[in-house]
Amino acid sequence: MGGASAARRRTPAARPRRTPHEQAVGRVKRRVVVLVASTAVLALAVGLSVAAAGTRGSAAKHTTAAMKAPKVPNAAAIKAKYGGQSITFIGDSVGGGHTRDLAIAKRFTHDTGIKVKIIPHSTASDQAYAQLARTFSAHSSSIDVAMIDVVWPGIRARHLLDLRRYAGDRPAKNCAAIVANDTVRGRLVAMPWFADVGLLYYRKDLLAKYGVEVPRSWPALAAAARRIQDAERAAGKDRMWGFVWQGRAYEGLTCDALEWIASQDGGHIVEPDGRISIDNPRAARAISAAAGWVGTISPRGVLNYAEEEARGVFQSGNAVFMRNWPYARALAESEGSPVRGRVGVAELAEGVGALGGAQLAVSRYSRHPAFAASLVMALTGRAEQKRRALAGGFNPTLPGLYRDPEIRRANPYYEVIAQALAHAVARPAAVTGTRYNRVSSAFANAVHAVLAGQADAATALHSLEGNLMRISRGGRW
């Protein structure tokens, strides 16, 4: 919600007229369900959508075979028990995603006899939130299954069914970080559907030109960025910058800064046991190091960058490195892109990327929890995840699929994504629950103050810890 995944986070001020491809990706990013009742939550709304956008724009060829929905496991038993019943699924809201939802729903109905009514999420984040919030608040049974963002399991756990009894061994076969994110106080309240993770983009041609290896640490990245930036400027490219990322005070900065901190063993802001851990020297050093990038290898304008602003600089050929989500690769390699054919993708320095993506959940108020859960298991199963990867470029949540030869041929970067997911770090939404939006806003604002030179890291993080203690009412989340 990936993280982060509205462009989830943005509406850039002035930018060139977008191509139809870019417009389609923008619509993908506007679909996440987020709260907009306050400034803090509005920042979350703006910051959540790219993390779930995935690599949809980098899909393999949409062949008829790739689009064909797989058979439903245990269909005969489900049909014998529940055939003739009906359920409602709040699904994807944009072209390809909605089309694939319709295809699997049709197959599910054919195999099980259970009728599936699909209602797409609104493409506007506030309306999408209201759509589910009203239903949950009223304890309405009108929705059975819903697509939710990566931070929603924690925020909406009390409204969601525990899926452990229906999932069997599937959690063990999924990405461990996503399953942990979807497990709230011992309850598996959602199943992973597709994944997203922060990645490092780089100019292959420039690294080759200067004999620079892909950096594996933040100091190495800063050094490489400065060396190439300065050399390119000396050659007349005075608009070149070393590194662009998400520095605006919103959910995107929460993801970036969590990556910096977690990769330096500085904790996760709030630990899984509820302990507030942000006030520590390692975290302070990580944030201080990032502040040193501003005005040296990153433009001061990065303090107002979201995903699209960073991508705009990188894709125009004016940055050596970029931190972004998988969606950016397809756009960088699209026809007419100034950097087409010259972009490499790797794990972030230190190998820690923020987790994003989408999940499927069953409402606690559903009158049909058992066969609603069977739809979730069909949608999140291996066969359907493979179909979505091939037909739509969605990143699977099942590590085993990244070894599938057909999938690897479809997207050579899936190997990088698989490695990044193995080391991904989740935002502390599961433990902080309904207070997550306030935690994220407080964290992003504190980090932004340091980046902007308005506070030193140690002081800002000490103050932040006190703020989080108040938000949590003394650490009692």
Coordinates of C-alpha atoms in Angstrom, one line a residue:
M1 CA 0.0 0.0 0.0
G2 CA 4.2 -1.2 -0.1
G3 CA 4.8 0.0 1.9
A4 CA 3.4 1.8 1.1
S5 CA 1.6 1.1 -2.4
A6 CA -3.1 7.2 -5.3
A7 CA 0.2 7.4 -6.6
R8 CA 0.0 6.7 -3.3
R9 CA 1.3 9.5 -2.4
R10 CA 1.4 12.1 -4.6
T11 CA 0.0 14.5 -7.1
P12 CA 3.0 16.3 -8.4
A13 CA 2.7 19.9 -9.0
A14 CA 3.7 20.6 -12.5
R15 CA 4.9 17.7 -14.7
P16 CA 4.8 17.0 -18.4
R17 CA 1.7 15.6 -20.0
R18 CA 1.7 11.9 -19.1
T19 CA 1.6 9.1 -21.7
P20 CA -1.4 6.7 -21.6
H21 CA 0.9 4.2 -20.0
E22 CA 1.8 6.6 -17.2
Q23 CA -1.8 7.5 -16.7
A24 CA -2.7 3.9 -16.3
V25 CA 0.0 3.4 -13.7
G26 CA -1.2 6.5 -11.9
R27 CA -4.7 5.1 -11.8
V28 CA -3.3 1.9 -10.2
K29 CA -1.7 3.9 -7.5
R30 CA -4.9 5.8 -6.6
R31 CA -6.8 2.7 -5.5
V32 CA -5.5 2.1 -2.0
V33 CA -8.0 2.3 0.9
V34 CA -6.8 4.9 3.3
L35 CA -8.1 7.2 6.0
V36 CA -8.4 10.9 5.2
A37 CA -10.1 12.3 8.3
S38 CA -7.1 14.2 9.5
T39 CA -3.9 15.7 8.2
A40 CA -1.9 12.9 9.7
V41 CA -4.0 10.3 7.9
L42 CA -4.1 12.3 4.7
A43 CA -0.3 12.0 4.6
L44 CA -0.8 8.2 5.0
A45 CA -3.3 8.2 2.1
V46 CA -0.9 10.1 -0.1
G47 CA 1.8 7.7 0.9
L48 CA 0.3 4.3 0.5
S49 CA -0.5 3.5 -3.1
V50 CA 2.7 3.0 -5.0
A51 CA 3.8 0.3 -2.6
A52 CA 0.9 -1.8 -3.9
A53 CA 1.3 -0.8 -7.5
G54 CA 3.9 -3.5 -8.0
T55 CA 5.3 -4.2 -11.4
R56 CA 1.9 -4.2 -13.1
G57 CA 3.2 -2.0 -15.9
S58 CA 5.9 -4.6 -16.7
A59 CA 3.6 -7.5 -17.4
A60 CA 4.5 -10.2 -19.7
K61 CA 2.6 -10.5 -23.0
H62 CA -1.1 -10.8 -22.2
T63 CA -1.6 -14.1 -24.0
T64 CA -4.9 -15.9 -23.8
A65 CA -3.1 -18.8 -22.0
A66 CA -1.7 -16.4 -19.4
M67 CA -5.1 -14.9 -18.7
K68 CA -6.9 -18.2 -18.3
A69 CA -8.0 -18.7 -14.7
P70 CA -6.8 -21.9 -13.0
K71 CA -9.0 -24.6 -11.5
V72 CA -10.1 -24.1 -7.9
P73 CA -8.6 -26.6 -5.5
N74 CA -11.0 -28.9 -3.6
A75 CA -13.8 -27.5 -5.8
A76 CA -16.0 -30.6 -5.6
A77 CA -16.1 -30.6 -1.8
I78 CA -16.8 -26.8 -1.7
K79 CA -19.6 -27.2 -4.3
A80 CA -21.2 -30.0 -2.4
K81 CA -21.3 -27.9 0.8
Y82 CA -21.9 -24.4 -0.5
G83 CA -23.0 -24.5 -4.1
G84 CA -25.8 -22.0 -4.9
Q85 CA -24.7 -19.5 -2.3
S86 CA -23.4 -15.9 -3.1
I87 CA -20.6 -13.7 -1.8
T88 CA -19.5 -10.2 -2.4
F89 CA -15.8 -9.3 -3.2
I90 CA -14.4 -5.7 -3.0
G91 CA -11.6 -6.1 -5.5
D92 CA -9.3 -4.2 -7.8
S93 CA -10.5 -1.0 -9.5
V94 CA -8.3 -0.6 -12.5
G95 CA -8.5 -2.1 -15.9
G96 CA -6.2 -5.2 -15.9
G97 CA -6.6 -6.0 -12.2
H98 CA -10.4 -5.8 -12.4
T99 CA -10.4 -8.0 -15.6
R100 CA -8.3 -10.6 -13.8
D101 CA -10.6 -10.5 -10.8
L102 CA -13.6 -11.1 -13.1
A103 CA -11.8 -14.1 -14.7
I104 CA -11.0 -15.9 -11.5
A105 CA -14.5 -15.1 -10.1
K106 CA -16.0 -16.7 -13.2
R107 CA -13.9 -19.8 -12.8
F108 CA -14.6 -19.9 -9.1
T109 CA -18.4 -19.9 -9.8
H110 CA -18.0 -22.5 -12.5
D111 CA -16.0 -24.9 -10.3
T112 CA -17.8 -24.4 -6.9
G113 CA -21.3 -23.2 -7.8
I114 CA -20.8 -20.1 -5.5
K115 CA -21.8 -16.9 -7.2
V116 CA -19.3 -14.0 -6.7
K117 CA -20.3 -10.4 -7.0
I118 CA -17.3 -8.2 -7.6
I119 CA -17.4 -4.5 -6.6
P120 CA -14.3 -2.6 -7.6
H121 CA -12.8 -0.2 -5.1
S122 CA -13.2 3.4 -5.9
T123 CA -10.1 4.8 -7.6
A124 CA -10.3 7.8 -5.2
S125 CA -8.6 6.9 -1.9
D126 CA -11.1 8.8 0.3
Q127 CA -14.1 7.2 -1.3
A128 CA -12.4 3.7 -1.2
Y129 CA -11.8 4.1 2.5
A130 CA -15.4 5.3 3.1
Q131 CA -16.7 2.3 1.2
L132 CA -15.2 -0.1 3.7
A133 CA -15.2 2.1 6.8
R134 CA -19.0 2.5 6.6
T135 CA -19.5 -1.2 6.2
F136 CA -17.2 -2.1 9.1
S137 CA -18.6 0.5 11.4
A138 CA -22.1 -0.7 10.8
H139 CA -21.0 -4.3 11.3
S140 CA -22.7 -4.9 7.9
S141 CA -22.6 -8.3 6.2
S142 CA -22.8 -6.8 2.7
I143 CA -19.1 -7.4 2.1
D144 CA -17.5 -10.8 2.4
V145 CA -14.0 -10.5 0.9
A146 CA -12.0 -7.3 0.5
M147 CA -8.6 -6.3 -1.0
I148 CA -6.7 -4.3 1.6
D149 CA -3.3 -2.5 1.8
V150 CA -0.3 -3.8 3.6
V151 CA -0.8 -1.6 6.7
W152 CA -4.5 -2.4 7.0
P153 CA -4.2 -5.8 8.8
G154 CA -3.0 -3.9 11.9
I155 CA -5.4 -0.9 11.5
R156 CA -8.6 -3.0 10.8
A157 CA -7.8 -6.3 12.5
R158 CA -10.8 -6.2 14.8
H159 CA -13.1 -6.2 11.8
L160 CA -11.4 -9.1 10.0
L161 CA -11.7 -12.9 10.3
D162 CA -8.9 -15.1 11.6
L163 CA -8.0 -17.2 8.6
R164 CA -5.7 -19.7 10.3
R165 CA -8.2 -22.5 10.3
Y166 CA -8.6 -22.2 6.5
A167 CA -5.1 -21.5 5.4
G168 CA -3.4 -24.8 6.3
D169 CA 0.3 -24.7 5.5
R170 CA 0.0 -21.7 3.2
P171 CA 1.5 -19.2 5.7
A172 CA 4.6 -21.2 5.9
K173 CA 5.0 -21.1 2.1
N174 CA 4.6 -17.4 1.9
C175 CA 7.0 -14.5 2.4
A176 CA 7.7 -14.6 6.1
A177 CA 7.7 -10.8 6.5
I178 CA 4.3 -10.4 4.8
V179 CA 2.7 -13.2 7.0
A180 CA 4.1 -11.5 10.1
N181 CA 2.6 -8.3 8.9
D182 CA -0.8 -10.0 8.4
T183 CA -0.7 -11.6 11.8
V184 CA -2.1 -9.4 14.5
R185 CA -2.0 -10.6 18.1
G186 CA -1.8 -14.2 16.9
R187 CA -4.6 -13.9 14.4
L188 CA -4.0 -14.3 10.7
V189 CA -6.4 -11.5 9.5
A190 CA -5.3 -11.4 5.9
M191 CA -3.6 -13.5 3.2
P192 CA -0.8 -12.1 1.0
W193 CA -2.0 -11.5 -2.5
F194 CA 0.8 -9.6 -4.2
A195 CA 4.0 -8.1 -2.9
D196 CA 6.0 -4.9 -3.2
V197 CA 9.4 -3.8 -1.8
G198 CA 11.8 -0.8 -2.0
L199 CA 14.5 -1.2 -4.6
L200 CA 17.6 0.6 -5.8
Y201 CA 17.6 1.8 -9.4
Y202 CA 20.9 2.8 -11.1
R203 CA 22.3 3.9 -14.4
K204 CA 24.1 0.9 -15.8
D205 CA 25.9 3.0 -18.4
L206 CA 27.3 5.5 -15.9
L207 CA 28.5 2.9 -13.4
A208 CA 30.3 1.1 -16.3
K209 CA 31.7 4.3 -17.6
Y210 CA 33.4 5.1 -14.3
G211 CA 34.2 1.5 -13.3
V212 CA 31.9 1.6 -10.2
E213 CA 30.3 -1.5 -8.7
V214 CA 26.7 -1.5 -7.6
P215 CA 27.0 -0.2 -4.0
R216 CA 26.1 -2.6 -1.2
S217 CA 26.2 -0.2 1.7
W218 CA 25.0 3.4 2.3
P219 CA 28.5 4.9 2.5
A220 CA 29.4 3.1 -0.7
L221 CA 26.3 4.5 -2.4
A222 CA 27.1 8.0 -1.2
A223 CA 30.6 7.8 -2.4
A224 CA 29.7 6.4 -5.8
A225 CA 26.9 8.9 -6.2
R226 CA 29.2 11.8 -5.4
R227 CA 32.0 10.5 -7.7
I228 CA 29.8 10.1 -10.8
Q229 CA 27.7 13.2 -10.1
D230 CA 30.8 15.4 -9.9
A231 CA 32.4 13.8 -13.0
E232 CA 29.2 14.2 -15.1
R233 CA 28.9 17.8 -14.0
A234 CA 32.5 18.5 -14.9
A235 CA 31.6 17.1 -18.3
G236 CA 28.9 19.7 -18.7
K237 CA 25.9 17.9 -17.3
D238 CA 25.2 20.4 -14.5
R239 CA 21.8 19.1 -13.7
M240 CA 23.1 15.6 -12.7
W241 CA 22.4 14.5 -9.1
G242 CA 23.8 11.4 -7.4
F243 CA 20.7 10.0 -5.6
V244 CA 17.0 10.8 -5.5
W245 CA 14.5 9.3 -3.1
Q246 CA 11.3 10.2 -1.2
G247 CA 12.0 13.0 1.3
R248 CA 8.6 14.6 1.7
A249 CA 7.0 14.2 5.2
Y250 CA 4.5 11.5 4.3
E251 CA 4.2 7.7 4.2
G252 CA 7.0 7.4 1.6
L253 CA 9.5 8.9 4.0
T254 CA 8.4 6.5 6.7
C255 CA 9.4 3.7 4.3
D256 CA 12.7 5.2 3.2
A257 CA 13.8 6.1 6.8
L258 CA 12.7 2.7 8.1
E259 CA 15.0 1.2 5.5
W260 CA 17.9 3.4 6.6
I261 CA 17.4 2.6 10.3
A262 CA 16.6 -1.1 10.1
S263 CA 19.6 -1.7 7.8
Q264 CA 21.8 -0.3 10.5
D265 CA 20.3 -2.4 13.2
G266 CA 18.6 0.6 14.6
G267 CA 15.3 -1.1 15.2
H268 CA 11.8 -0.8 13.6
I269 CA 10.4 2.3 15.3
V270 CA 8.2 0.1 17.4
E271 CA 9.2 -3.5 17.9
P272 CA 6.8 -6.5 17.5
D273 CA 6.5 -6.8 21.3
G274 CA 5.3 -3.2 21.4
R275 CA 8.5 -1.7 22.7
I276 CA 9.3 1.8 21.3
S277 CA 12.9 1.5 20.1
I278 CA 13.5 4.6 18.0
D279 CA 15.6 6.5 20.5
N280 CA 19.0 4.8 19.9
P281 CA 22.4 5.8 18.6
R282 CA 22.3 3.5 15.5
A283 CA 19.0 5.0 14.3
A284 CA 20.3 8.5 14.9
R285 CA 23.4 7.8 12.9
A286 CA 21.4 6.5 10.0
I287 CA 19.1 9.6 9.9
S288 CA 22.1 11.9 10.3
A289 CA 23.9 10.2 7.3
A290 CA 20.8 10.7 5.2
A291 CA 20.6 14.4 6.2
G292 CA 24.2 14.7 4.8
W293 CA 23.0 13.7 1.4
V294 CA 20.7 16.7 1.1
G295 CA 22.4 19.4 -1.0
T296 CA 25.4 17.2 -1.7
I297 CA 24.3 14.1 -3.7
S298 CA 20.6 14.9 -3.5
P299 CA 18.9 18.2 -4.4
R300 CA 17.4 20.2 -1.6
G301 CA 14.1 19.8 -3.5
V302 CA 14.2 16.1 -2.4
L303 CA 12.7 17.3 0.8
N304 CA 9.4 17.6 -1.2
Y305 CA 9.8 14.5 -3.4
A306 CA 7.4 11.7 -3.4
E307 CA 7.8 8.7 -5.8
E308 CA 6.9 10.5 -9.0
E309 CA 9.2 13.5 -8.4
A310 CA 12.1 11.1 -7.8
R311 CA 11.2 9.1 -10.9
G312 CA 10.9 12.2 -12.9
V313 CA 14.5 13.3 -12.2
F314 CA 15.9 9.8 -12.7
Q315 CA 14.0 9.0 -15.8
S316 CA 14.9 12.4 -17.4
G317 CA 18.5 11.3 -17.1
N318 CA 19.4 13.6 -14.2
A319 CA 20.2 11.1 -11.4
V320 CA 22.6 8.2 -11.0
F321 CA 20.7 6.3 -8.3
M322 CA 17.1 6.2 -7.2
R323 CA 15.1 4.6 -4.5
N324 CA 11.7 3.6 -5.6
W325 CA 9.1 0.7 -5.9
P326 CA 9.0 -1.9 -8.7
Y327 CA 6.5 0.0 -10.7
A328 CA 9.2 2.5 -11.8
R329 CA 11.1 0.0 -13.9
A330 CA 8.5 -0.4 -16.5
L331 CA 8.2 3.4 -16.9
A332 CA 11.9 3.9 -17.1
E333 CA 12.1 1.2 -19.8
S334 CA 9.0 2.5 -21.7
E335 CA 9.2 3.8 -25.3
G336 CA 10.5 7.3 -25.3
S337 CA 12.2 7.2 -21.9
P338 CA 15.5 9.0 -22.0
V339 CA 17.1 6.2 -19.9
R340 CA 15.6 3.2 -21.7
G341 CA 18.0 0.3 -21.8
R342 CA 20.4 2.0 -19.4
V343 CA 18.6 1.1 -16.1
G344 CA 19.7 -1.5 -13.6
V345 CA 17.8 -2.7 -10.5
A346 CA 19.2 -4.1 -7.3
E347 CA 18.4 -4.5 -3.7
L348 CA 18.8 -1.4 -1.7
A349 CA 22.1 -0.8 0.0
E350 CA 22.5 -3.1 3.0
G351 CA 19.7 -5.3 1.4
V352 CA 16.8 -3.9 3.4
G353 CA 13.7 -2.6 1.6
A354 CA 10.3 -1.6 3.0
L355 CA 7.5 -4.0 2.5
G356 CA 4.4 -3.1 0.5
G357 CA 1.7 -4.9 -1.4
A358 CA -1.9 -6.0 -1.1
Q359 CA -3.7 -8.6 0.9
L360 CA -7.2 -10.3 0.9
A361 CA -9.3 -10.4 4.0
V362 CA -12.7 -11.7 5.1
S363 CA -15.0 -9.5 7.0
R364 CA -15.9 -10.7 10.5
Y365 CA -19.5 -9.8 9.7
S366 CA -19.8 -12.0 6.7
R367 CA -22.6 -14.5 6.8
H368 CA -20.6 -16.9 4.8
P369 CA -17.1 -16.9 6.3
A370 CA -16.2 -20.5 5.3
F371 CA -16.7 -20.1 1.5
A372 CA -15.6 -16.5 1.6
A373 CA -12.3 -17.9 2.9
S374 CA -12.3 -20.5 0.2
L375 CA -12.4 -17.6 -2.4
V376 CA -9.4 -16.0 -0.6
M377 CA -7.5 -19.2 -0.7
A378 CA -8.2 -19.6 -4.5
L379 CA -7.1 -16.1 -5.2
T380 CA -3.9 -16.2 -3.2
G381 CA -3.0 -19.8 -4.2
R382 CA 0.0 -20.7 -6.3
A383 CA -1.8 -21.2 -9.6
E384 CA -3.6 -17.8 -9.4
Q385 CA -0.5 -15.9 -8.3
K386 CA 1.4 -17.4 -11.2
R387 CA -1.3 -16.3 -13.6
R388 CA -1.3 -12.8 -12.2
A389 CA 2.5 -12.6 -12.4
L390 CA 2.5 -13.7 -16.1
A391 CA -0.5 -11.8 -17.2
G392 CA -0.2 -8.6 -15.1
G393 CA 3.3 -8.4 -13.8
F394 CA 2.2 -8.7 -10.1
N395 CA 5.0 -9.7 -7.7
P396 CA 4.1 -13.1 -6.1
T397 CA 4.2 -13.5 -2.3
L398 CA 5.2 -17.2 -2.6
P399 CA 9.1 -17.4 -2.8
G400 CA 8.8 -20.7 -4.7
L401 CA 7.3 -19.0 -7.7
Y402 CA 10.4 -16.8 -8.2
R403 CA 12.2 -20.1 -9.1
D404 CA 9.5 -20.9 -11.7
P405 CA 11.3 -20.9 -15.2
E406 CA 8.2 -19.4 -16.9
I407 CA 8.0 -16.5 -14.5
R408 CA 11.7 -15.8 -14.6
R409 CA 11.6 -15.6 -18.4
A410 CA 8.7 -13.2 -18.1
N411 CA 10.6 -10.7 -15.9
P412 CA 14.3 -11.0 -15.4
Y413 CA 14.1 -8.7 -12.4
Y414 CA 12.0 -11.1 -10.4
E415 CA 15.2 -12.6 -9.0
V416 CA 16.1 -9.2 -7.5
I417 CA 12.6 -8.8 -6.2
A418 CA 12.7 -12.2 -4.6
Q419 CA 15.9 -11.4 -2.8
A420 CA 14.6 -8.0 -1.7
L421 CA 11.4 -9.6 -0.3
A422 CA 13.5 -12.1 1.6
H423 CA 15.1 -9.2 3.5
A424 CA 12.1 -6.9 3.6
V425 CA 11.1 -4.9 6.7
A426 CA 7.5 -4.3 7.6
R427 CA 6.2 -1.0 8.9
P428 CA 5.0 -1.4 12.6
A429 CA 1.3 -1.4 11.6
A430 CA 0.5 -4.8 13.1
V431 CA 1.7 -3.9 16.6
T432 CA 0.5 -0.3 16.6
G433 CA -3.0 -1.1 15.2
T434 CA -5.4 1.8 14.9
R435 CA -2.7 4.2 16.0
Y436 CA -0.4 3.4 13.1
N437 CA -1.3 6.5 11.1
R438 CA -0.3 8.7 14.0
V439 CA 2.9 6.8 14.5
S440 CA 3.9 7.0 10.9
S441 CA 3.1 10.7 10.7
A442 CA 5.1 11.5 13.9
F443 CA 8.0 9.5 12.6
A444 CA 8.0 11.1 9.1
N445 CA 7.8 14.6 10.6
A446 CA 10.6 14.0 13.0
V447 CA 12.9 12.6 10.3
H448 CA 12.0 15.4 7.9
A449 CA 13.0 18.0 10.5
V450 CA 16.4 16.4 10.7
L451 CA 16.8 16.2 6.9
A452 CA 15.8 19.8 6.6
G453 CA 18.4 20.9 9.2
Q454 CA 15.9 22.0 11.7
A455 CA 16.9 19.5 14.4
D456 CA 19.8 17.1 15.1
A457 CA 18.9 13.4 14.9
A458 CA 19.5 12.4 18.5
T459 CA 17.3 15.2 19.9
A460 CA 14.6 14.6 17.3
L461 CA 14.4 10.8 18.0
H462 CA 14.4 11.3 21.7
S463 CA 11.5 13.7 21.4
L464 CA 9.8 11.3 19.0
E465 CA 10.0 8.5 21.5
G466 CA 8.2 10.6 24.0
N467 CA 5.6 11.5 21.5
L468 CA 5.1 7.8 20.7
M469 CA 4.8 7.0 24.4
R470 CA 1.9 9.4 24.5
I471 CA 0.3 8.1 21.4
S472 CA 0.5 4.5 22.8
R473 CA -0.6 5.6 26.3
G474 CA 2.6 4.4 27.9
G475 CA 3.6 1.7 25.4
R476 CA 0.2 -0.1 25.7
W477 CA -0.8 -0.4 22.1

